[in-house]
Short mmCIF file of C-alpha atoms in Angstrom, two decimals:
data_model
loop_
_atom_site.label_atom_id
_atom_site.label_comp_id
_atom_site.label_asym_id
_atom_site.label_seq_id
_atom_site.Cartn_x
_atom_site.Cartn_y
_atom_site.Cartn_z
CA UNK A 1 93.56 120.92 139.60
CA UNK A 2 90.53 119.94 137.60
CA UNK A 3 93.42 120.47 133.94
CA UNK A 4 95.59 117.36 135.99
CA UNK A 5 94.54 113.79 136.18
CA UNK A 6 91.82 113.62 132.86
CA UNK A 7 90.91 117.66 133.48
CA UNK A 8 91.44 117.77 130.08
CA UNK A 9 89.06 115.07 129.21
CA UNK A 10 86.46 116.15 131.63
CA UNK A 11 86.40 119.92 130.20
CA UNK A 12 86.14 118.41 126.51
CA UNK A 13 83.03 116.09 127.82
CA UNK A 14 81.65 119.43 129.16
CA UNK A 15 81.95 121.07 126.19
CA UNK A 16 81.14 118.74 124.06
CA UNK A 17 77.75 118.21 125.97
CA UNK A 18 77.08 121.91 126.00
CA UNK A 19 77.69 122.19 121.94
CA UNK A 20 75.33 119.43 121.14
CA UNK A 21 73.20 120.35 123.53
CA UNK A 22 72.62 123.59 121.67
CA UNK A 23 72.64 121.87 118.27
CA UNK A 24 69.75 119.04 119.68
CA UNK A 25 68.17 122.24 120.74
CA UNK A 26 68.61 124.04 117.54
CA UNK A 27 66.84 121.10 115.42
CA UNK A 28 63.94 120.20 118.33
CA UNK A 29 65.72 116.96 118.73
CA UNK A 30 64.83 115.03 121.57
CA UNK A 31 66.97 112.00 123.22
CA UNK A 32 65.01 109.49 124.14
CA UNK A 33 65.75 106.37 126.63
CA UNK A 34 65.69 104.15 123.65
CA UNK A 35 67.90 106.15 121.62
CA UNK A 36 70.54 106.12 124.66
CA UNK A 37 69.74 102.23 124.82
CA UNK A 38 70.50 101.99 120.80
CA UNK A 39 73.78 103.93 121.30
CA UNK A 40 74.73 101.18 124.41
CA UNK A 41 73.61 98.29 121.80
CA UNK A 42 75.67 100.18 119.29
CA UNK A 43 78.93 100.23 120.93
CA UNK A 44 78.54 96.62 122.14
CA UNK A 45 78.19 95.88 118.38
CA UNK A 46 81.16 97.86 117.59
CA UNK A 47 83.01 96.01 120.19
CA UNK A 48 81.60 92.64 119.95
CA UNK A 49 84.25 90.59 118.49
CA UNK A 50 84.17 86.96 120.03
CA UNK A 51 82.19 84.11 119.90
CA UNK A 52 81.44 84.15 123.80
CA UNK A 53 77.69 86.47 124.64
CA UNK A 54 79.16 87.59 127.75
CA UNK A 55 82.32 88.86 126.69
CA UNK A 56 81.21 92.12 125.57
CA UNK A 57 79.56 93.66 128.35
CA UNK A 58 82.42 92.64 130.46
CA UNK A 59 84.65 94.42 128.01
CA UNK A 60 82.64 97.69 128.17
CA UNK A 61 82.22 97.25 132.40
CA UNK A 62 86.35 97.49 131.84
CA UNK A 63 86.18 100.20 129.44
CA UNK A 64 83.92 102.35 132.11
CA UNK A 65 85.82 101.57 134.91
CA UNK A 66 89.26 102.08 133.39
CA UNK A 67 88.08 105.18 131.91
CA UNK A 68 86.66 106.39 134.90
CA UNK A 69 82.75 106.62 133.35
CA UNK A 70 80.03 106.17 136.27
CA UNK A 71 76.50 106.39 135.76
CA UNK A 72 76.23 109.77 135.17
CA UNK A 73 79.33 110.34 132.43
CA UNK A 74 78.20 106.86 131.11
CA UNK A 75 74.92 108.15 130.31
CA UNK A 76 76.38 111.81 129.03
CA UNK A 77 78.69 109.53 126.94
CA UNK A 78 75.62 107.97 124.90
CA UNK A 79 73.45 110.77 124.75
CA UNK A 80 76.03 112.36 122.84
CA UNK A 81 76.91 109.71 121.00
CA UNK A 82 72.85 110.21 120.22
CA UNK A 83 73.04 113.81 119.08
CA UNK A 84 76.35 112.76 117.19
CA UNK A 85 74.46 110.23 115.41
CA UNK A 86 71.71 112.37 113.77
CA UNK A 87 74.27 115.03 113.37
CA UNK A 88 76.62 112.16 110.48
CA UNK A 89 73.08 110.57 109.28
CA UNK A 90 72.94 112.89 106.15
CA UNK A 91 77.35 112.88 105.60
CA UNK A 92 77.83 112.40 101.83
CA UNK A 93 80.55 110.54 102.54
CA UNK A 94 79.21 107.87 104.91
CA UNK A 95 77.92 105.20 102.14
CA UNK A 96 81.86 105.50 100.61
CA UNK A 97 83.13 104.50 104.27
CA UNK A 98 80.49 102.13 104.86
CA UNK A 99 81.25 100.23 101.63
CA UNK A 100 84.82 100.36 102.37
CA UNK A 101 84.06 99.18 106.18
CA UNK A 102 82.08 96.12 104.28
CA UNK A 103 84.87 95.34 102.10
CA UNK A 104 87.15 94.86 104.54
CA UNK A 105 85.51 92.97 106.82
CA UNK A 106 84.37 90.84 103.97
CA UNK A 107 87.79 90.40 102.78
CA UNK A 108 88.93 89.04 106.06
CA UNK A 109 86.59 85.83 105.48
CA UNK A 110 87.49 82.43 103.86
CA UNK A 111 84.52 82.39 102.19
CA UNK A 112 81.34 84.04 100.70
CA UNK A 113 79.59 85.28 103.53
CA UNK A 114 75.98 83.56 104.14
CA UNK A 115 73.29 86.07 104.25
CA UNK A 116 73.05 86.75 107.88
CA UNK A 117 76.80 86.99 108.22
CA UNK A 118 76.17 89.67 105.31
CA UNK A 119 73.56 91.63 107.43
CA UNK A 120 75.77 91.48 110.55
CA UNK A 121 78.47 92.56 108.73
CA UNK A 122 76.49 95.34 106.81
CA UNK A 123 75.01 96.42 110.51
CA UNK A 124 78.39 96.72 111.83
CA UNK A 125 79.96 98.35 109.12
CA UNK A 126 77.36 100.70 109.46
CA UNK A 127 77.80 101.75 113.10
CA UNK A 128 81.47 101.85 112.38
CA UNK A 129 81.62 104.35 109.82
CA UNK A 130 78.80 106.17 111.61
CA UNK A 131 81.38 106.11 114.54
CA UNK A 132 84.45 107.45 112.87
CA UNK A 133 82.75 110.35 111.19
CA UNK A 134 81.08 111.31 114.69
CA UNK A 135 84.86 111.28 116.17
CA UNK A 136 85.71 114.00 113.34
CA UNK A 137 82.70 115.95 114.22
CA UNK A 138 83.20 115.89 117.80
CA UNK A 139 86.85 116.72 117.91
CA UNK A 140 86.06 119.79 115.06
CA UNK A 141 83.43 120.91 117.46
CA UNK A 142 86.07 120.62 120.83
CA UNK A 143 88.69 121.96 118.50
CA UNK A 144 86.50 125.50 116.99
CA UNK A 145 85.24 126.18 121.19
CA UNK A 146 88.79 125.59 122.41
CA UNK A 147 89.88 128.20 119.57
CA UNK A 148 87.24 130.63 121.08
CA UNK A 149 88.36 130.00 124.61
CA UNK A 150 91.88 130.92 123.98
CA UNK A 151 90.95 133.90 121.49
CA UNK A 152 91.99 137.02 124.25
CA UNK A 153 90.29 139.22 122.04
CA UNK A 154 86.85 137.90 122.54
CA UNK A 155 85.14 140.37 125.49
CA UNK A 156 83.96 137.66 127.87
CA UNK A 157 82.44 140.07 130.13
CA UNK A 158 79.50 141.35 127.98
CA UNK A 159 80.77 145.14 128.09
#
């Protein structure tokens, strides 16, 4: 059964796809190549946390095949991720989290940052408050169609 062994998962990537589908639609947004490539250079900034260049894409090659993401849910993954994006750019609350996101990081070094270890850290603060408040928007979205699913009193059938 499709429900067993990351069903779950699968249906929410459906659905999830589908929604923002509609909402790209909705706004004439189109995903472009380079807007899937800035969503792969995203996470790899997200997750980039050693010294070593080659670390990172070795990390996400684990993260694909442990999660069971081949080319096709791989790609999926970032054009949603896309849509996600532009969805959070206007948030009124994503400068607060990105200033917090800043602070912390900032906090964690022995020193005043230089300048480009400010940008870097601005950058990634960035992506990573981005991130979080495209988690809340996906799961709200999942969460309001898997309310309609199970809503019995919905007529399905078009009669």
């Amino acid at each position: 059964h499709l429900a067993e062994s990351n069903g779950q998962q699968i249906l929410d990537e459906l659905i999830l796809s589908k929604l923002l589908d509609t909402a790209a639609a909705q706004h004439n947004w189109t995903i472009s190549e380079a807007e899937q490539q800035h969503e792969l250079d995203a996470l790899m900034t997200v997750l980039d946390q050693s010294s070593d260049p080659q670390s990172t894409p070795r990390l996400i090659e684990s993260i694909r095949k442990s999660r069971g993401l081949g080319p096709t849910r791989f790609a999926a993954l970032l054009r949603r991720n896309a849509i996600l994006r532009r969805m959070v750019a206007d948030d009124p609350n994503l400068q607060a989290q990105i200033q917090s996101q800043i602070q912390q990081a900032t906090n964690q070094l022995n020193s005043e940052p230089t300048p480009q270890q400010a940008q870097r850290i601005k950058h990634r603060a960035t992506l990573v408050a981005q991130q979080q408040a495209m988690e809340v928007v996906a799961r709200q979205l999942v969460d309001q169609a898997e309310v309609l699913v199970m809503d019995r009193s919905i007529n399905w059938s078009g009669e």
